[in-house]
XYZ file of C-alpha atoms in Angstrom:
472
model
C 3.596 -25.578 30.158
C 6.133 -25.614 27.513
C 4.226 -25.342 24.355
C 6.427 -26.122 21.492
C 6.519 -26.005 17.597
C 8.332 -27.700 14.824
C 10.148 -24.546 13.749
C 13.967 -23.563 13.185
C 15.407 -20.557 12.023
C 18.392 -20.685 9.152
C 21.491 -18.551 10.007
C 22.683 -18.548 6.562
C 19.637 -17.135 4.953
C 19.241 -13.545 3.460
C 16.028 -13.562 5.400
C 16.146 -11.542 8.743
C 15.448 -14.145 11.545
C 11.860 -12.575 12.517
C 11.097 -12.657 8.986
C 11.620 -16.363 9.086
C 9.779 -16.742 12.146
C 6.666 -14.757 10.714
C 6.652 -16.521 7.735
C 6.652 -20.108 9.325
C 3.610 -18.892 11.688
C 2.015 -17.324 8.831
C 2.073 -20.738 6.720
C 1.174 -22.652 9.320
C -2.001 -20.825 10.070
C -2.605 -20.424 6.654
C -2.598 -24.057 5.669
C -4.267 -25.019 8.933
C -1.428 -26.411 10.797
C -2.014 -23.976 13.726
C -5.929 -23.810 14.512
C -7.565 -21.007 15.593
C -7.397 -21.054 19.307
C -4.108 -22.947 19.655
C -1.760 -21.785 22.237
C 1.762 -20.946 21.117
C 5.099 -20.504 23.034
C 5.561 -17.211 24.939
C 8.095 -15.132 23.246
C 10.550 -15.941 25.833
C 10.067 -19.666 25.517
C 10.771 -19.858 21.619
C 13.595 -17.499 21.546
C 15.092 -20.055 24.162
C 14.077 -22.963 21.786
C 15.577 -21.064 18.781
C 18.421 -19.543 20.634
C 17.654 -16.215 19.526
C 17.400 -12.673 21.065
C 13.785 -12.504 22.592
C 13.244 -9.234 20.250
C 13.159 -11.350 17.029
C 10.126 -13.207 18.201
C 8.417 -10.116 19.767
C 8.944 -8.783 16.212
C 7.406 -11.641 14.513
C 4.564 -12.002 16.703
C 3.403 -8.203 16.561
C 3.304 -8.123 12.846
C 1.016 -11.152 13.221
C -0.885 -9.556 15.859
C -1.091 -6.899 13.248
C -1.953 -9.043 10.759
C -5.006 -10.586 12.245
C -2.999 -14.134 12.897
C -2.279 -14.116 16.681
C -4.552 -12.870 19.301
C -2.356 -11.803 22.892
C -4.133 -11.225 26.022
C -2.539 -10.355 29.267
C -2.193 -13.621 31.381
C -3.810 -15.931 28.753
C -0.305 -15.938 26.431
C -0.691 -15.947 22.554
C -3.158 -17.927 20.534
C -4.053 -18.157 17.116
C -6.998 -16.068 16.260
C -10.004 -16.831 14.613
C -9.659 -16.332 10.818
C -11.374 -12.993 9.540
C -14.606 -13.840 7.239
C -12.598 -11.776 4.653
C -9.803 -14.020 4.747
C -10.785 -16.077 1.722
C -8.183 -14.645 -0.766
C -5.242 -12.394 0.119
C -6.228 -8.590 -0.144
C -4.666 -5.573 -0.593
C -6.290 -4.153 2.699
C -5.962 -5.478 6.245
C -8.552 -5.085 8.867
C -8.495 -5.984 12.667
C -10.794 -5.511 15.764
C -7.977 -2.861 17.135
C -9.506 -0.255 14.938
C -13.006 -0.299 16.899
C -11.547 0.253 20.059
C -8.589 2.827 19.475
C -9.334 6.567 19.592
C -7.188 7.394 16.604
C -6.303 5.495 13.478
C -3.120 6.806 11.735
C -2.581 3.446 9.818
C -2.203 3.834 5.878
C -4.639 2.330 3.710
C -7.379 4.284 4.137
C -8.730 7.194 2.346
C -11.207 10.252 3.400
C -14.428 8.530 2.945
C -16.427 11.010 4.845
C -15.386 13.753 2.266
C -17.054 11.711 -0.435
C -19.206 14.114 -3.097
C -22.304 12.369 -1.974
C -24.715 14.985 -3.852
C -22.239 15.286 -7.005
C -22.112 11.843 -7.414
C -26.044 11.029 -6.928
C -26.725 13.830 -9.309
C -24.346 11.695 -11.853
C -26.118 8.461 -11.084
C -29.285 9.802 -11.470
C -28.587 11.544 -14.971
C -26.996 8.247 -16.026
C -29.800 5.791 -15.279
C -32.100 8.467 -16.510
C -30.426 8.495 -19.938
C -29.997 4.771 -19.826
C -31.110 2.358 -22.719
C -31.403 -1.511 -23.095
C -27.456 -0.988 -23.721
C -26.496 0.827 -20.673
C -28.568 -1.643 -18.589
C -26.862 -4.962 -20.500
C -23.761 -6.310 -19.622
C -20.652 -3.802 -20.176
C -17.672 -5.198 -22.229
C -15.218 -6.607 -20.152
C -12.493 -4.232 -20.953
C -15.098 -1.466 -19.894
C -17.816 0.869 -21.432
C -16.340 2.659 -24.354
C -17.366 5.860 -23.463
C -16.024 5.686 -20.054
C -12.863 4.475 -21.371
C -12.944 7.510 -23.587
C -13.553 10.093 -20.926
C -10.968 8.278 -18.823
C -8.227 8.550 -21.484
C -8.695 11.987 -22.188
C -8.745 12.740 -18.210
C -5.943 11.015 -17.299
C -3.837 12.520 -20.204
C -4.747 16.040 -19.259
C -3.772 15.962 -15.592
C -1.008 12.923 -15.716
C 0.252 13.133 -19.348
C -0.626 9.814 -19.787
C -0.400 8.682 -23.411
C -2.468 6.013 -24.202
C -5.859 5.439 -26.326
C -9.232 4.089 -25.299
C -8.352 0.818 -26.736
C -5.369 0.317 -24.631
C -7.138 1.216 -21.501
C -9.290 -1.083 -19.496
C -11.241 -0.498 -16.345
C -10.930 -2.741 -13.520
C -12.746 -4.069 -10.229
C -9.876 -1.629 -8.193
C -6.268 -1.863 -8.177
C -5.849 -5.318 -7.271
C -7.852 -6.533 -10.592
C -5.358 -4.803 -12.611
C -2.458 -6.228 -10.936
C -4.042 -9.645 -10.512
C -4.354 -9.327 -14.469
C -0.886 -8.215 -14.926
C 0.553 -10.994 -13.008
C -1.062 -13.652 -15.028
C 0.023 -12.302 -17.893
C 3.638 -11.980 -16.647
C 3.668 -15.497 -15.516
C 2.303 -16.674 -19.056
C 5.148 -15.172 -20.666
C 7.687 -16.673 -18.659
C 8.064 -14.757 -15.497
C 8.902 -16.184 -12.300
C 9.637 -13.135 -10.088
C 8.406 -9.494 -9.543
C 10.685 -6.587 -8.561
C 8.749 -4.676 -5.504
C 9.899 -1.326 -3.475
C 11.482 -1.996 -0.168
C 10.044 -0.534 1.672
C 6.423 -1.113 0.155
C 2.887 -2.507 0.600
C 3.126 -5.461 2.402
C -0.279 -6.576 1.121
C 0.833 -6.086 -2.360
C 3.673 -8.240 -1.917
C 1.530 -11.199 -0.476
C -0.873 -10.339 -3.143
C 1.964 -10.948 -5.776
C 2.916 -14.203 -3.835
C -0.385 -15.574 -4.043
C -0.622 -14.951 -7.795
C 2.178 -17.081 -8.393
C 5.205 -14.711 -8.731
C 7.597 -14.124 -5.940
C 8.553 -10.418 -5.088
C 11.932 -9.390 -4.961
C 12.634 -6.150 -2.746
C 14.665 -3.424 -4.292
C 15.637 -0.953 -1.678
C 14.368 2.861 -1.989
C 16.402 6.009 -1.129
C 15.813 9.631 -1.177
C 15.983 9.476 -4.901
C 13.535 6.981 -4.977
C 14.098 3.273 -6.205
C 17.824 1.985 -6.591
C 17.961 1.112 -10.305
C 21.296 0.137 -10.303
C 20.281 -2.447 -7.863
C 17.251 -3.339 -9.912
C 19.563 -3.934 -12.870
C 21.374 -6.793 -10.700
C 18.188 -8.013 -9.490
C 17.317 -10.510 -12.400
C 13.843 -9.497 -12.457
C 12.395 -8.124 -15.574
C 9.460 -6.397 -14.276
C 9.050 -4.312 -11.408
C 5.785 -2.702 -9.487
C 6.746 0.836 -8.192
C 5.132 4.255 -6.954
C 7.330 6.520 -8.652
C 5.454 9.963 -8.457
C 5.388 9.484 -4.772
C 7.112 6.164 -2.948
C 4.858 4.551 -0.830
C 5.577 4.885 2.301
C 8.182 7.541 2.366
C 7.357 10.041 -0.011
C 10.598 10.121 -2.024
C 10.328 10.931 -5.861
C 12.313 9.111 -8.402
C 14.640 11.277 -9.568
C 14.794 11.976 -13.357
C 18.194 10.332 -13.767
C 16.553 7.411 -12.716
C 13.502 7.609 -14.498
C 15.463 7.429 -17.583
C 17.568 4.641 -16.666
C 14.850 2.584 -15.427
C 13.158 2.878 -18.690
C 16.443 2.154 -20.477
C 16.633 -1.058 -18.036
C 13.162 -2.273 -19.218
C 14.250 -1.897 -22.957
C 17.153 -3.537 -22.671
C 15.659 -6.555 -20.792
C 12.619 -6.910 -22.734
C 10.439 -5.998 -19.462
C 7.943 -3.800 -17.957
C 7.287 -1.072 -15.407
C 3.506 -1.317 -13.752
C 3.344 2.406 -12.249
C 0.734 2.647 -9.306
C -0.207 6.115 -9.030
C -2.181 5.766 -5.927
C -2.300 9.472 -4.829
C -0.644 11.773 -7.782
C -4.202 13.238 -7.771
C -3.122 14.981 -4.147
C 0.164 15.917 -4.872
C 1.061 19.722 -5.508
C 1.932 21.500 -8.546
C 5.425 22.110 -7.412
C 5.928 17.851 -6.424
C 3.850 16.571 -9.304
C 5.618 15.178 -12.381
C 4.143 13.602 -15.210
C 3.431 10.049 -15.070
C 6.510 7.687 -15.735
C 4.198 5.844 -18.231
C 4.594 9.361 -20.690
C 8.382 8.397 -21.234
C 7.695 4.871 -22.741
C 4.109 4.078 -23.258
C 5.646 0.646 -24.572
C 7.122 -0.142 -21.398
C 5.103 1.083 -18.587
C 1.608 -0.212 -17.619
C 0.002 2.972 -15.687
C -2.576 1.793 -13.136
C -4.721 3.892 -10.794
C -8.239 3.505 -9.219
C -10.973 5.558 -7.475
C -10.197 4.260 -3.828
C -8.030 7.002 -2.518
C -9.430 9.931 -4.721
C -13.384 8.825 -4.188
C -13.822 5.835 -2.250
C -12.871 2.110 -2.004
C -16.810 0.973 -2.255
C -16.889 2.367 -6.016
C -14.880 -0.591 -6.953
C -13.239 1.113 -9.838
C -9.814 0.914 -11.195
C -7.830 1.222 -14.721
C -4.866 0.191 -16.175
C -3.410 1.758 -19.400
C -0.960 -0.852 -21.165
C 1.267 -0.969 -24.141
C -1.059 -2.512 -27.096
C 0.385 -6.091 -27.594
C 0.381 -6.446 -23.505
C -3.103 -5.246 -23.551
C -4.482 -7.950 -26.107
C -3.228 -10.385 -23.499
C -4.625 -8.856 -20.642
C -8.196 -8.724 -22.511
C -7.483 -12.259 -22.983
C -7.249 -13.271 -19.388
C -9.887 -10.513 -18.274
C -12.457 -12.555 -20.618
C -12.005 -15.836 -18.726
C -12.601 -14.287 -15.215
C -15.692 -11.890 -15.175
C -18.354 -10.184 -17.013
C -16.428 -6.662 -16.571
C -17.324 -4.008 -14.174
C -20.581 -2.007 -13.569
C -21.528 -0.172 -16.626
C -23.837 2.274 -14.405
C -20.555 3.101 -12.166
C -18.596 3.584 -15.108
C -20.765 6.027 -16.547
C -21.270 7.775 -13.439
C -17.306 8.421 -13.050
C -17.439 9.474 -16.578
C -20.059 11.972 -16.199
C -18.513 12.929 -12.901
C -15.409 13.655 -14.669
C -16.748 15.778 -17.577
C -18.730 17.740 -15.088
C -15.916 19.070 -13.459
C -16.782 17.418 -10.535
C -13.567 14.992 -9.998
C -11.296 18.138 -10.455
C -13.481 20.074 -7.891
C -13.321 17.285 -5.242
C -9.302 16.947 -5.963
C -8.625 20.259 -5.517
C -10.430 20.569 -2.280
C -8.856 17.695 -1.271
C -5.143 18.716 -1.887
C -5.751 21.978 -0.098
C -7.132 19.935 3.217
C -4.132 17.033 3.008
C -1.501 20.044 2.827
C -3.304 21.682 5.898
C -2.861 18.318 7.963
C 0.669 17.727 6.471
C 1.111 21.199 7.996
C 0.007 19.917 11.434
C 2.018 16.777 11.193
C 5.283 19.023 10.365
C 4.827 21.128 13.674
C 3.500 18.464 16.140
C 6.572 16.449 14.718
C 8.915 19.349 15.520
C 7.112 20.083 19.303
C 5.940 16.485 20.264
C 8.731 14.089 19.015
C 12.136 16.031 19.101
C 14.784 14.017 16.940
C 12.383 12.852 14.634
C 12.974 13.946 10.834
C 9.945 14.253 8.501
C 11.114 12.969 4.965
C 9.518 13.414 1.675
C 7.575 16.815 0.846
C 4.529 18.564 1.714
C 2.225 16.459 0.105
C 0.385 12.888 -0.309
C -1.706 10.982 2.332
C 1.196 9.832 4.780
C 4.258 10.823 6.674
C 7.381 8.889 6.739
C 9.016 10.005 10.641
C 12.574 8.771 10.857
C 13.384 8.417 14.349
C 16.449 8.617 16.193
C 18.856 5.442 15.585
C 18.324 4.960 19.720
C 14.724 4.365 19.804
C 13.031 1.108 19.709
C 10.539 1.426 16.904
C 8.192 -1.646 18.249
C 8.114 -0.550 21.901
C 6.932 3.074 20.540
C 4.262 1.256 18.511
C 3.240 -0.604 21.503
C 3.170 2.395 23.937
C 0.787 4.567 21.442
C -1.697 1.654 21.276
C -1.644 2.018 25.022
C -2.509 5.809 24.437
C -5.412 4.945 21.923
C -3.293 5.574 18.819
C -2.811 2.945 16.282
C 0.241 3.712 14.122
C 2.666 1.355 12.155
C 6.473 1.493 12.505
C 8.434 1.478 9.165
C 9.782 -2.245 9.714
C 5.834 -2.909 8.902
C 6.806 -2.000 5.389
C 10.164 -3.564 4.709
C 10.693 -7.018 2.764
C 14.849 -7.833 3.397
C 16.159 -4.061 3.737
C 16.756 -4.181 7.635
C 19.416 -1.348 7.486
C 16.836 1.468 7.554
C 16.394 3.742 10.638
C 13.470 3.049 12.913
C 10.470 5.104 11.721
C 6.809 5.673 11.753
C 4.384 5.972 8.893
C 1.528 8.370 10.233
C -1.594 8.082 7.706
C -3.671 11.423 7.782
C -5.859 10.611 4.814
C -8.740 9.757 7.343
C -8.084 12.092 10.381
C -8.907 15.884 10.400
C -6.347 18.669 11.422
C -8.311 18.780 15.208
C -7.852 15.086 15.561
C -4.694 14.736 13.985
C -3.094 17.202 16.448
C -4.487 15.419 19.570
C -3.289 12.003 18.149
C 0.195 13.358 17.870
C -0.016 15.052 21.087
C -0.671 11.394 22.650
C 1.799 9.755 20.300
C 4.351 12.387 21.684
C 3.280 11.456 25.273
C 4.031 7.529 24.313
C 7.660 8.817 22.882
C 8.354 10.607 26.251
C 7.324 7.572 28.089
C 9.658 5.150 26.202
C 12.518 8.296 26.779
C 11.683 8.035 30.463
C 12.086 4.070 30.508
C 14.656 3.854 27.703
C 17.418 3.270 30.646
C 15.532 0.654 32.211
C 14.250 -2.841 31.322
C 12.618 -3.293 27.628
C 8.999 -3.003 27.875
C 7.146 -6.459 27.340
C-alpha cells in the first residue's frame, strides 16, 4: 500500500532536506496529527514522492527513531511509536528502548552513576539531618539555602575561578531549570533568538525552542566557537561550552575568549557558559571559567548531574547582579526552591573534602578510559582521527570522508553497540566530515575495550560492503 503524507520540501531553504523531513514528522507527532501506531511511507516511497535521494529520508527516519518518535520493524514498516511517559515536556536527556537490548551504550548524556560515593554522601546527609532544626526542615529560600550558596561560591572560586557573591548565585533543579530561567528572562528583555554551538546538544536546542526562543547555530572549529560568525548572526546571547566543547572537545582559544567578551559588551548581550565537565579536565587542559573574564556579561552554569548523579537534581547559576534579580523574580513564580536537605548535604560534602576526592578519583579513571579509546581507535578504526585532548567525558572520532556515518551507526547497533554519529549533534552545519561521538562516562575500561572491538568489526564490515549496494 502507498501511504501518503502532506509533506513538501523547500529547496531554497537553508535547512538541509533531511532536517526539513525530520522537523515535519516531529511536529506532526507532537501536535497529534500522527497518532501512535500510524503507518508512514517507506523511505523509498517517501523519497519518490518528494523527488529526493532516499538517503535524505533514511537520515530523517533514523534521527526520529533515535529520538523515540518512530518505530521500525523488519517486515512491518515504519510506524509512529507510543509516546514515552516522560514526554510531558521537553527534556535535556533522551531515553529509548534500545539501551535495554544492547550490550554496550556509548551514547552521550550519561554519567558514571556506579561510582557515586554512597558512603560519603550518606554520612553527609545523616549529619545534616541530625543537626537540622525547624529552619532547615522548613521551605528553603527560592534562590537556595544561604549556607549552601556561601560554600558553593567559595568552591567555584577555588576550583574554576568563578568570580561571584553568594547573593548572585542560585541553586536550581539541575541545569535544565537554570536554562529555562535564563530563557524566560531573555524573552522578557526582548530577545527572540539564542545562539548555540553547531554541533551541540540536540536536547538543549529543543528545550530552547520550547521556551519560545529560536536557536541559531554558530559553527565550531578546532579553536572553539566561530566568534566572527556569531558577530554576524544578529543574536545578543549565546549558550556555549567554552572549556571543553560538546561534543568535539575543542577549547575556545584565548583570542576568541577576548573577542567574545567584547562582542557581548558591544551588543549589550550575555554568554551562558555551560561548564558541564570542567571538573574532569586535567590541569594541563583546564582554563579558568570564561565567567572570570567578565562576571558582568557571563552567566556561569553547572550541575551535579555529571560530577555526582542526575538524581540529586542540583544545579547552579552565577549571574550578573542586575540579571540575577530578574532570574529570582521569575523563579519566585515557578516553585518553592530545591530540597534544602540536599543543598546542605552538598555543602557538607564540599566542606569535608568529599567532592575534591571524588573528582580526583574520577579524573584519573576517565583519563585511563580516554587512553583505551585512543589505543583502540588506532587499531580498530584505521583512518579515524581522535579530536580534542586527553580529558573529558566523550571522544569525537572524525571518520574518513568515504565512510557512511549512518550505515556505520546501524552496523554497530547490529553488533550490540549503541553510538551516535556526528550529524546527530548538527543543527545546520552539514559541511563537517562524518564522525562518531563515543561516550566513556559510564563504561569501564574492560567493557570499553570490548565495545570498541565490536565497533571496529562493524567498521570492517562496512568497508567490505562499501562497493556494494547501500545497506538498508
